[in-house]
Short mmCIF file of C-alpha atoms and ligand atoms in Angstrom, two decimals:
data_model
loop_
_atom_site.label_atom_id
_atom_site.label_comp_id
_atom_site.label_asym_id
_atom_site.label_seq_id
_atom_site.Cartn_x
_atom_site.Cartn_y
_atom_site.Cartn_z
CA MET A 24 -23.59 18.57 112.35
CA SER A 25 -22.87 20.47 115.54
CA ASN A 26 -25.76 21.21 117.88
CA ASN A 27 -26.70 24.30 119.76
CA VAL A 28 -28.80 23.23 122.74
CA THR A 29 -26.82 22.05 125.70
CA ILE A 30 -27.10 18.46 126.78
CA ASP A 31 -25.02 17.01 129.60
CA ALA A 32 -22.85 13.91 129.41
CA ASN A 33 -25.63 11.67 130.69
CA GLY A 34 -28.04 12.84 128.07
CA PHE A 35 -30.11 15.29 130.07
CA PHE A 36 -31.77 18.42 128.73
CA GLY A 37 -32.11 20.19 132.07
CA GLU A 38 -33.85 17.56 134.17
CA TYR A 39 -35.35 15.73 131.18
CA GLY A 40 -34.06 12.80 129.17
CA GLY A 41 -31.52 10.37 130.62
CA GLN A 42 -31.37 6.59 130.43
CA TYR A 43 -33.96 4.91 132.66
CA VAL A 44 -33.55 1.43 131.24
CA PRO A 45 -32.89 -2.15 132.36
CA GLU A 46 -29.21 -2.67 133.11
CA GLN A 47 -28.68 -4.94 130.05
CA LEU A 48 -29.51 -2.00 127.79
CA LEU A 49 -26.91 0.40 129.18
CA PRO A 50 -23.86 -1.00 127.37
CA ILE A 51 -25.86 -1.19 124.13
CA LEU A 52 -26.94 2.43 124.45
CA ASN A 53 -23.44 3.50 125.37
CA GLU A 54 -22.01 1.79 122.30
CA LEU A 55 -24.58 3.62 120.19
CA SER A 56 -23.80 6.90 121.90
CA ALA A 57 -20.07 6.49 121.30
CA THR A 58 -20.70 5.65 117.63
CA PHE A 59 -22.90 8.71 117.19
CA GLU A 60 -20.30 10.97 118.86
CA LYS A 61 -17.60 9.49 116.65
CA TYR A 62 -19.42 10.04 113.36
CA LYS A 63 -21.67 13.06 113.79
CA ASP A 64 -18.95 15.50 112.74
CA ASP A 65 -17.04 13.05 110.54
CA PRO A 66 -16.75 14.48 107.00
CA ASP A 67 -17.24 11.09 105.29
CA PHE A 68 -20.32 10.34 107.36
CA ILE A 69 -21.80 13.78 106.71
CA GLN A 70 -21.06 13.48 103.01
CA GLU A 71 -22.80 10.11 102.78
CA PHE A 72 -25.77 11.41 104.78
CA GLN A 73 -26.02 14.43 102.49
CA TYR A 74 -25.76 12.20 99.43
CA TYR A 75 -28.82 10.17 100.38
CA LEU A 76 -30.79 13.22 101.55
CA THR A 77 -30.20 14.81 98.17
CA LYS A 78 -30.25 11.91 95.72
CA TYR A 79 -32.60 9.52 97.50
CA SER A 80 -35.02 11.82 99.29
CA GLY A 81 -34.93 14.86 97.02
CA ARG A 82 -33.69 17.51 99.44
CA PRO A 83 -33.63 20.41 99.85
CA THR A 84 -37.41 20.60 100.24
CA PRO A 85 -38.91 23.95 99.20
CA LEU A 86 -40.15 26.72 101.46
CA TYR A 87 -43.47 27.56 99.84
CA LEU A 88 -45.47 30.77 100.31
CA CYS A 89 -49.19 30.01 100.50
CA SER A 90 -50.35 33.15 98.68
CA ASN A 91 -53.99 32.09 98.40
CA LEU A 92 -54.31 31.03 102.01
CA THR A 93 -52.45 34.12 103.21
CA GLU A 94 -54.74 36.41 101.19
CA GLU A 95 -57.87 34.66 102.38
CA LEU A 96 -56.86 34.89 106.05
CA GLY A 97 -55.75 38.51 105.65
CA GLY A 98 -52.81 38.57 108.06
CA ALA A 99 -49.27 37.20 108.37
CA LYS A 100 -47.63 35.41 105.47
CA ILE A 101 -47.85 31.64 105.78
CA TYR A 102 -44.94 29.64 104.43
CA LEU A 103 -44.82 25.85 104.39
CA LYS A 104 -41.62 23.89 104.83
CA ARG A 105 -42.47 21.14 102.37
CA GLU A 106 -41.32 18.00 104.20
CA ASP A 107 -44.26 16.29 102.47
CA LEU A 108 -42.14 16.31 99.31
CA ASN A 109 -39.51 13.99 100.76
CA HIS A 110 -39.26 10.46 99.41
CA LEU A 111 -42.11 8.52 101.09
CA GLY A 112 -44.01 11.71 101.85
CA ALA A 113 -42.79 12.83 105.27
CA HIS A 114 -39.83 14.06 107.30
CA LYS A 115 -39.26 10.60 108.80
CA VAL A 116 -36.76 9.54 106.13
CA ASN A 117 -34.24 12.22 107.23
CA ASN A 118 -33.83 10.30 110.45
CA THR A 119 -33.96 6.75 109.09
CA ILE A 120 -31.18 7.54 106.61
CA GLY A 121 -29.00 8.97 109.39
CA GLN A 122 -29.54 6.06 111.77
CA ILE A 123 -29.14 3.34 109.16
CA LEU A 124 -25.79 4.82 108.13
CA LEU A 125 -24.74 4.52 111.77
CA ALA A 126 -26.02 0.92 111.85
CA LYS A 127 -23.89 0.19 108.79
CA ARG A 128 -20.79 1.59 110.49
CA MET A 129 -21.52 -0.53 113.57
CA GLY A 130 -21.66 -3.65 111.39
CA LYS A 131 -25.29 -4.44 112.29
CA LYS A 132 -27.23 -6.68 109.93
CA LYS A 133 -30.78 -6.37 111.26
CA ILE A 134 -33.01 -3.38 111.95
CA ILE A 135 -35.93 -3.32 114.33
CA ALA A 136 -38.31 -0.41 114.68
CA GLU A 137 -41.67 0.56 116.09
CA THR A 138 -44.27 2.60 114.28
CA GLY A 139 -47.55 4.38 115.01
CA ALA A 140 -49.04 5.82 111.83
CA GLY A 141 -46.84 3.47 109.85
CA GLN A 142 -44.84 6.34 108.37
CA HIS A 143 -41.73 5.54 110.39
CA GLY A 144 -42.14 1.85 109.59
CA VAL A 145 -42.33 2.64 105.89
CA ALA A 146 -39.29 4.92 106.05
CA THR A 147 -37.37 2.27 108.00
CA ALA A 148 -38.39 -0.54 105.63
CA ALA A 149 -37.31 1.58 102.66
CA THR A 150 -33.90 2.51 104.05
CA ALA A 151 -33.31 -1.08 105.23
CA ALA A 152 -34.07 -2.29 101.69
CA LEU A 153 -31.70 0.37 100.37
CA MET A 154 -28.88 -0.87 102.62
CA GLY A 155 -29.68 -4.57 102.19
CA MET A 156 -30.58 -5.14 105.84
CA LYS A 157 -33.28 -7.34 107.34
CA CYS A 158 -36.09 -5.33 108.90
CA THR A 159 -38.76 -6.11 111.53
CA VAL A 160 -41.36 -3.46 112.39
CA TYR A 161 -43.56 -3.58 115.52
CA MET A 162 -46.91 -1.88 115.20
CA GLY A 163 -49.96 -1.75 117.50
CA GLU A 164 -52.76 -3.96 116.24
CA VAL A 165 -55.15 -0.98 116.15
CA ASP A 166 -52.70 0.95 113.98
CA VAL A 167 -52.18 -2.07 111.70
CA GLU A 168 -55.91 -1.81 110.99
CA ARG A 169 -55.99 2.01 110.72
CA GLN A 170 -53.02 2.15 108.34
CA LYS A 171 -53.44 -0.95 106.18
CA LEU A 172 -51.76 0.56 103.13
CA ASN A 173 -48.64 1.46 105.07
CA VAL A 174 -48.44 -2.09 106.41
CA PHE A 175 -48.62 -3.36 102.86
CA ARG A 176 -45.95 -0.90 101.73
CA MET A 177 -43.58 -2.19 104.43
CA ARG A 178 -44.19 -5.79 103.36
CA MET A 179 -43.63 -4.90 99.72
CA MET A 180 -40.22 -3.54 100.63
CA GLY A 181 -39.35 -6.79 102.36
CA ALA A 182 -40.01 -5.93 106.01
CA GLU A 183 -41.76 -8.18 108.49
CA VAL A 184 -44.59 -6.44 110.39
CA VAL A 185 -45.39 -7.71 113.90
CA ALA A 186 -48.70 -6.62 115.46
CA ALA A 187 -48.46 -5.63 119.15
CA LYS A 188 -51.54 -7.06 120.84
CA SER A 189 -51.10 -5.94 124.47
CA GLY A 190 -52.79 -3.00 126.23
CA GLN A 191 -54.27 -0.31 124.00
CA LYS A 192 -52.61 -1.94 120.98
CA THR A 193 -51.11 1.34 119.72
CA LEU A 194 -47.67 2.95 119.55
CA LYS A 195 -46.81 2.60 123.23
CA GLU A 196 -47.27 -1.17 123.15
CA ALA A 197 -45.31 -1.40 119.90
CA VAL A 198 -42.39 0.39 121.63
CA ASP A 199 -42.59 -2.01 124.62
CA GLU A 200 -42.45 -5.09 122.39
CA ALA A 201 -39.71 -3.71 120.14
CA LEU A 202 -37.52 -2.85 123.16
CA ALA A 203 -38.04 -6.33 124.60
CA ALA A 204 -36.98 -7.87 121.28
CA TRP A 205 -33.91 -5.64 121.12
CA VAL A 206 -32.61 -6.80 124.49
CA GLN A 207 -32.75 -10.38 123.17
CA GLU A 208 -30.75 -9.78 119.99
CA ALA A 209 -28.75 -6.58 120.41
CA ASP A 210 -25.47 -8.06 119.12
CA ASP A 211 -26.41 -7.91 115.47
CA THR A 212 -29.49 -5.68 115.66
CA PHE A 213 -29.89 -1.92 115.48
CA TYR A 214 -32.99 -0.33 117.03
CA LEU A 215 -34.03 2.46 114.71
CA LEU A 216 -36.18 4.84 116.76
CA GLY A 217 -38.65 7.02 114.92
CA SER A 218 -38.90 10.18 116.98
CA ALA A 219 -36.90 12.43 119.31
CA VAL A 220 -37.85 10.23 122.29
CA GLY A 221 -36.45 7.22 124.14
CA PRO A 222 -33.31 6.93 126.25
CA HIS A 223 -30.13 8.89 125.43
CA PRO A 224 -28.69 9.08 122.76
CA TYR A 225 -31.88 8.81 120.67
CA PRO A 226 -33.34 12.29 121.34
CA ILE A 227 -30.10 14.10 120.48
CA MET A 228 -29.42 11.78 117.55
CA VAL A 229 -32.87 12.16 116.00
CA ARG A 230 -32.74 15.93 116.54
CA THR A 231 -29.36 16.09 114.81
CA PHE A 232 -30.59 14.19 111.75
CA GLN A 233 -33.82 16.19 111.57
CA SER A 234 -32.11 19.56 112.08
CA VAL A 235 -31.65 19.73 108.31
CA ILE A 236 -35.28 20.98 108.25
CA GLY A 237 -34.56 24.10 110.28
CA LYS A 238 -31.21 24.78 108.63
CA GLU A 239 -32.79 24.78 105.20
CA ALA A 240 -35.84 26.75 106.34
CA LYS A 241 -33.62 29.43 107.84
CA GLU A 242 -31.52 29.83 104.70
CA GLN A 243 -34.59 29.81 102.49
CA CYS A 244 -36.41 32.40 104.60
CA LEU A 245 -33.33 34.65 104.58
CA GLU A 246 -33.15 34.30 100.82
CA ASP A 247 -36.86 34.94 100.16
CA GLU A 248 -37.58 37.53 102.85
CA GLY A 249 -34.17 38.86 103.87
CA ARG A 250 -34.92 38.09 107.49
CA LEU A 251 -35.86 35.35 109.93
CA PRO A 252 -39.47 34.27 110.42
CA ASP A 253 -41.49 35.59 113.37
CA PHE A 254 -42.98 32.18 114.13
CA CYS A 255 -41.94 28.58 113.52
CA ILE A 256 -44.85 26.21 114.05
CA ALA A 257 -44.85 22.40 114.00
CA CYS A 258 -47.05 19.59 115.23
CA VAL A 259 -45.74 17.52 118.14
CA GLY A 260 -46.20 13.78 118.47
CA GLY A 261 -42.86 12.50 119.74
CA GLY A 262 -41.49 15.84 118.64
CA SER A 263 -38.99 15.05 115.87
CA ASN A 264 -40.29 17.26 113.07
CA ALA A 265 -40.78 20.09 115.57
CA ILE A 266 -37.30 19.84 117.08
CA GLY A 267 -35.88 19.48 113.57
CA LEU A 268 -37.43 22.82 112.64
CA PHE A 269 -36.76 24.53 115.99
CA SER A 270 -33.14 23.56 116.63
CA ASP A 271 -31.55 26.03 114.25
CA PHE A 272 -33.72 28.87 115.61
CA VAL A 273 -33.36 28.25 119.35
CA ASP A 274 -30.60 30.86 119.66
CA ASP A 275 -32.57 33.42 117.61
CA LYS A 276 -34.63 34.77 120.47
CA GLU A 277 -36.81 36.93 118.22
CA VAL A 278 -38.23 33.81 116.52
CA LYS A 279 -41.18 32.37 118.43
CA LEU A 280 -41.29 28.58 118.48
CA VAL A 281 -44.69 26.92 118.79
CA GLY A 282 -45.43 23.21 119.09
CA VAL A 283 -48.99 22.05 118.47
CA GLU A 284 -50.31 18.96 120.22
CA PRO A 285 -53.51 17.05 119.48
CA SER A 286 -56.45 17.82 121.77
CA GLY A 287 -58.49 15.15 119.95
CA ARG A 288 -62.15 14.99 120.90
CA SER A 289 -61.90 17.02 124.12
CA LEU A 290 -59.56 17.94 126.98
CA LYS A 291 -60.93 15.09 129.11
CA ASP A 292 -58.58 12.22 130.06
CA GLY A 293 -58.36 9.68 127.26
CA ASP A 294 -59.75 12.05 124.62
CA HIS A 295 -56.45 13.70 123.62
CA ALA A 296 -52.67 13.36 123.50
CA ALA A 297 -51.70 16.91 124.54
CA THR A 298 -48.77 15.80 126.69
CA LEU A 299 -46.91 19.09 127.19
CA CYS A 300 -50.10 21.11 127.58
CA LEU A 301 -51.86 18.82 130.05
CA GLY A 302 -49.32 16.32 131.38
CA GLU A 303 -46.69 16.34 134.12
CA PRO A 304 -43.11 15.11 134.36
CA GLY A 305 -42.58 11.38 134.68
CA ILE A 306 -40.52 8.45 133.42
CA MET A 307 -41.66 6.23 130.57
CA HIS A 308 -39.91 4.22 127.83
CA GLY A 309 -36.52 4.92 129.34
CA PHE A 310 -36.55 8.70 129.69
CA ASN A 311 -37.87 11.53 131.87
CA SER A 312 -40.22 13.99 130.21
CA TYR A 313 -43.72 15.36 130.40
CA MET A 314 -46.18 12.51 130.15
CA LEU A 315 -49.88 11.79 130.47
CA LYS A 316 -50.46 9.57 133.50
CA ASP A 317 -53.42 7.57 134.68
CA ASN A 318 -54.41 7.36 138.37
CA ASN A 319 -51.64 4.83 139.05
CA GLY A 320 -48.97 7.01 137.46
CA ASP A 321 -48.77 4.71 134.43
CA PRO A 322 -48.99 5.97 130.84
CA ALA A 323 -52.57 7.08 130.25
CA PRO A 324 -54.77 6.06 127.32
CA VAL A 325 -54.46 8.69 124.60
CA TYR A 326 -56.39 9.53 121.46
CA SER A 327 -55.98 11.61 118.31
CA ILE A 328 -57.54 11.46 114.86
CA SER A 329 -53.97 11.09 113.58
CA ALA A 330 -52.17 7.87 114.42
CA GLY A 331 -48.81 9.66 114.32
CA LEU A 332 -49.63 11.93 117.26
CA ASP A 333 -51.18 9.63 119.87
CA TYR A 334 -48.24 9.09 122.21
CA PRO A 335 -48.48 9.73 126.00
CA SER A 336 -44.98 11.19 126.33
CA VAL A 337 -42.87 13.61 124.30
CA GLY A 338 -39.25 14.28 123.40
CA PRO A 339 -37.32 15.48 126.48
CA GLU A 340 -35.85 18.51 124.74
CA HIS A 341 -39.38 19.88 124.27
CA SER A 342 -40.03 19.52 128.01
CA HIS A 343 -36.87 21.50 128.63
CA LEU A 344 -37.77 24.20 126.08
CA LYS A 345 -41.21 24.46 127.66
CA ASP A 346 -39.84 24.91 131.19
CA LEU A 347 -37.30 27.45 129.89
CA GLY A 348 -40.14 29.32 128.22
CA ARG A 349 -38.19 29.19 124.94
CA ALA A 350 -40.94 27.32 123.10
CA GLU A 351 -44.69 27.51 123.62
CA TYR A 352 -46.94 24.47 123.36
CA VAL A 353 -50.58 24.76 122.37
CA HIS A 354 -53.20 22.32 121.12
CA ALA A 355 -55.57 21.81 118.21
CA SER A 356 -58.56 19.48 118.14
CA ASP A 357 -59.59 16.83 115.60
CA LYS A 358 -62.17 19.29 114.29
CA GLU A 359 -59.66 22.12 113.88
CA ALA A 360 -57.22 19.73 112.20
CA THR A 361 -59.75 18.41 109.69
CA ASP A 362 -60.91 21.98 108.93
CA ALA A 363 -57.29 22.89 108.20
CA PHE A 364 -56.87 19.68 106.17
CA PHE A 365 -59.71 20.72 103.84
CA LYS A 366 -58.72 24.39 103.80
CA LEU A 367 -55.16 23.77 102.59
CA SER A 368 -56.41 21.19 100.08
CA GLN A 369 -58.90 23.67 98.62
CA THR A 370 -56.87 26.89 98.71
CA GLU A 371 -53.46 25.58 97.67
CA GLY A 372 -54.09 22.15 96.14
CA ILE A 373 -51.90 20.53 98.79
CA ILE A 374 -53.39 17.69 100.87
CA PRO A 375 -51.58 17.76 104.22
CA ALA A 376 -51.06 14.85 106.61
CA LEU A 377 -53.55 14.95 109.51
CA GLU A 378 -50.56 15.35 111.85
CA SER A 379 -49.32 18.44 110.00
CA SER A 380 -52.91 19.75 109.87
CA HIS A 381 -52.69 20.40 113.62
CA ALA A 382 -49.80 22.83 113.05
CA LEU A 383 -51.65 24.41 110.16
CA ALA A 384 -54.80 24.79 112.26
CA TYR A 385 -52.91 26.85 114.82
CA ALA A 386 -51.17 28.91 112.12
CA MET A 387 -54.53 29.65 110.53
CA LYS A 388 -55.86 30.88 113.86
CA LEU A 389 -52.77 33.00 114.50
CA ALA A 390 -52.21 34.56 111.05
CA PRO A 391 -55.28 36.86 111.00
CA THR A 392 -54.25 38.34 114.39
CA LEU A 393 -50.85 39.46 113.00
CA ASP A 394 -49.71 42.26 110.65
CA LYS A 395 -49.19 41.48 106.99
CA GLU A 396 -45.41 41.89 107.31
CA LYS A 397 -45.17 39.06 109.82
CA ILE A 398 -43.87 35.70 108.66
CA ILE A 399 -45.02 32.28 109.84
CA VAL A 400 -43.20 29.09 108.85
CA VAL A 401 -45.28 25.95 109.29
CA ASN A 402 -43.60 22.59 109.06
CA LEU A 403 -45.70 20.55 106.64
CA SER A 404 -44.33 17.34 108.08
CA GLY A 405 -46.10 15.04 105.64
CA ARG A 406 -48.55 14.61 102.80
CA GLY A 407 -52.12 13.49 103.39
CA ASP A 408 -52.41 10.68 100.87
CA LYS A 409 -52.18 8.11 103.68
CA ASP A 410 -55.15 9.80 105.42
CA VAL A 411 -57.48 10.17 102.46
CA GLY A 412 -59.11 6.76 103.04
CA GLN A 413 -59.78 7.56 106.70
CA ILE A 414 -61.30 10.96 105.82
CA GLU A 415 -63.43 9.39 103.09
CA GLU A 416 -64.79 6.82 105.57
CA MET A 417 -65.58 9.55 108.10
CA ILE A 418 -67.48 11.46 105.43
CA SER A 419 -69.44 8.39 104.35
CA ARG A 420 -70.34 7.65 108.00
CA GLY A 421 -71.61 11.23 108.32
CA GLU A 422 -68.96 12.20 110.91
CA LEU A 423 -67.42 14.81 108.61
CA LYS A 424 -68.69 17.01 105.81
CA LEU A 425 -66.70 17.85 102.70
CA PRO A 426 -66.78 21.67 102.67
C1 PLP B 527 -44.78 10.66 112.50
C2 PLP B 527 -45.31 11.93 112.02
C3 PLP B 527 -45.47 13.02 112.87
C4 PLP B 527 -45.23 12.96 114.34
O1 PLP B 527 -43.95 12.65 114.73
P1 PLP B 527 -42.93 13.72 115.31
O2 PLP B 527 -41.83 12.91 115.82
O3 PLP B 527 -43.65 14.50 116.37
O4 PLP B 527 -42.55 14.60 114.18
C5 PLP B 527 -45.90 14.21 112.33
N1 PLP B 527 -46.20 14.31 111.02
C6 PLP B 527 -46.06 13.28 110.17
C7 PLP B 527 -46.42 13.46 108.74
C8 PLP B 527 -45.63 12.06 110.64
O5 PLP B 527 -45.50 11.05 109.79
#
């Protein structure tokens, strides 16, 4: 599992990343980093990782040509990388399998994690059950309410769910509380981080485990089309599904990489979570990256219709790719995302996650402006079953109309 974007010994992508953490955490992170370096190219580790990806999660996921949607839009071909078909319905499990296999090799008995939409919590609870480890998941109280079914799924698989009640009561607070708990019990506990964020080595580790998405997509596109795609498009919350798709294409300069952030209700402060588009560099949760700041320089309140995207920072590698001009970051609103949600459901019979709908929304805007020979690969990071209840409530409150 070798990587192709340079990172320095201290875990910096250019000026982004690093380890801005309390001193007690440094030895713990360094132990993790050494373990990751030791196993990432180890044949036995890779074989075990591949085993679970294949037999447990059902990989490889297909690359699917949306013929109906492509015809209706009348431009570039739109392919979906079907991460929604993974076990548990999203790309998250690629990463939880990888990290839990490291935890096993480190002899850890307990897993702690944080979760926003609940998808990472569910994937963590599942893989902890699989490996017979105890699992505690921290989740903002607001998200516990928004994603009741996911909370129940975690409990069914034996995890304990702790509601974070400070601040905005969303993902950021869940991360704060989970990190505080980790410092207390790091000897026997592994912190399983859900996105390509956090202090080194998490961003590089999560990218490595998620890079299976881009590797498969590249092979599949070469097989189906005989060439590379013109665009790779993915939604960006913390940035793990996007970096997983992008990493194998970074050196292929002819492939345009586009990350789509949520612009929520509007571009006003507090109405969105478009960190790379509207933020500035700063340090939060142990790493340097673009972030959305309030007037005091603290993490700003953020909002998106999708609980998996409302995070005021972003993976450091994306900040680096943005500054290099290698990837472009754009945004899609709640409205554009829900339009895309219905459009894919009705043209292809695939209900996308609201997160993924942001990437789709941009692809649907772009496709008609391109020639028919052009190829767009959209990462369909997850399925929308978890969002159906939320959409149904919005329709019954009159906030949305079923087209
Ligand atoms: C969690 C999640 C995301 C956002 O996380 P990234 O780390 O940015 O990928 C996107 N889509 C789905 C379906 C998710 O569950």
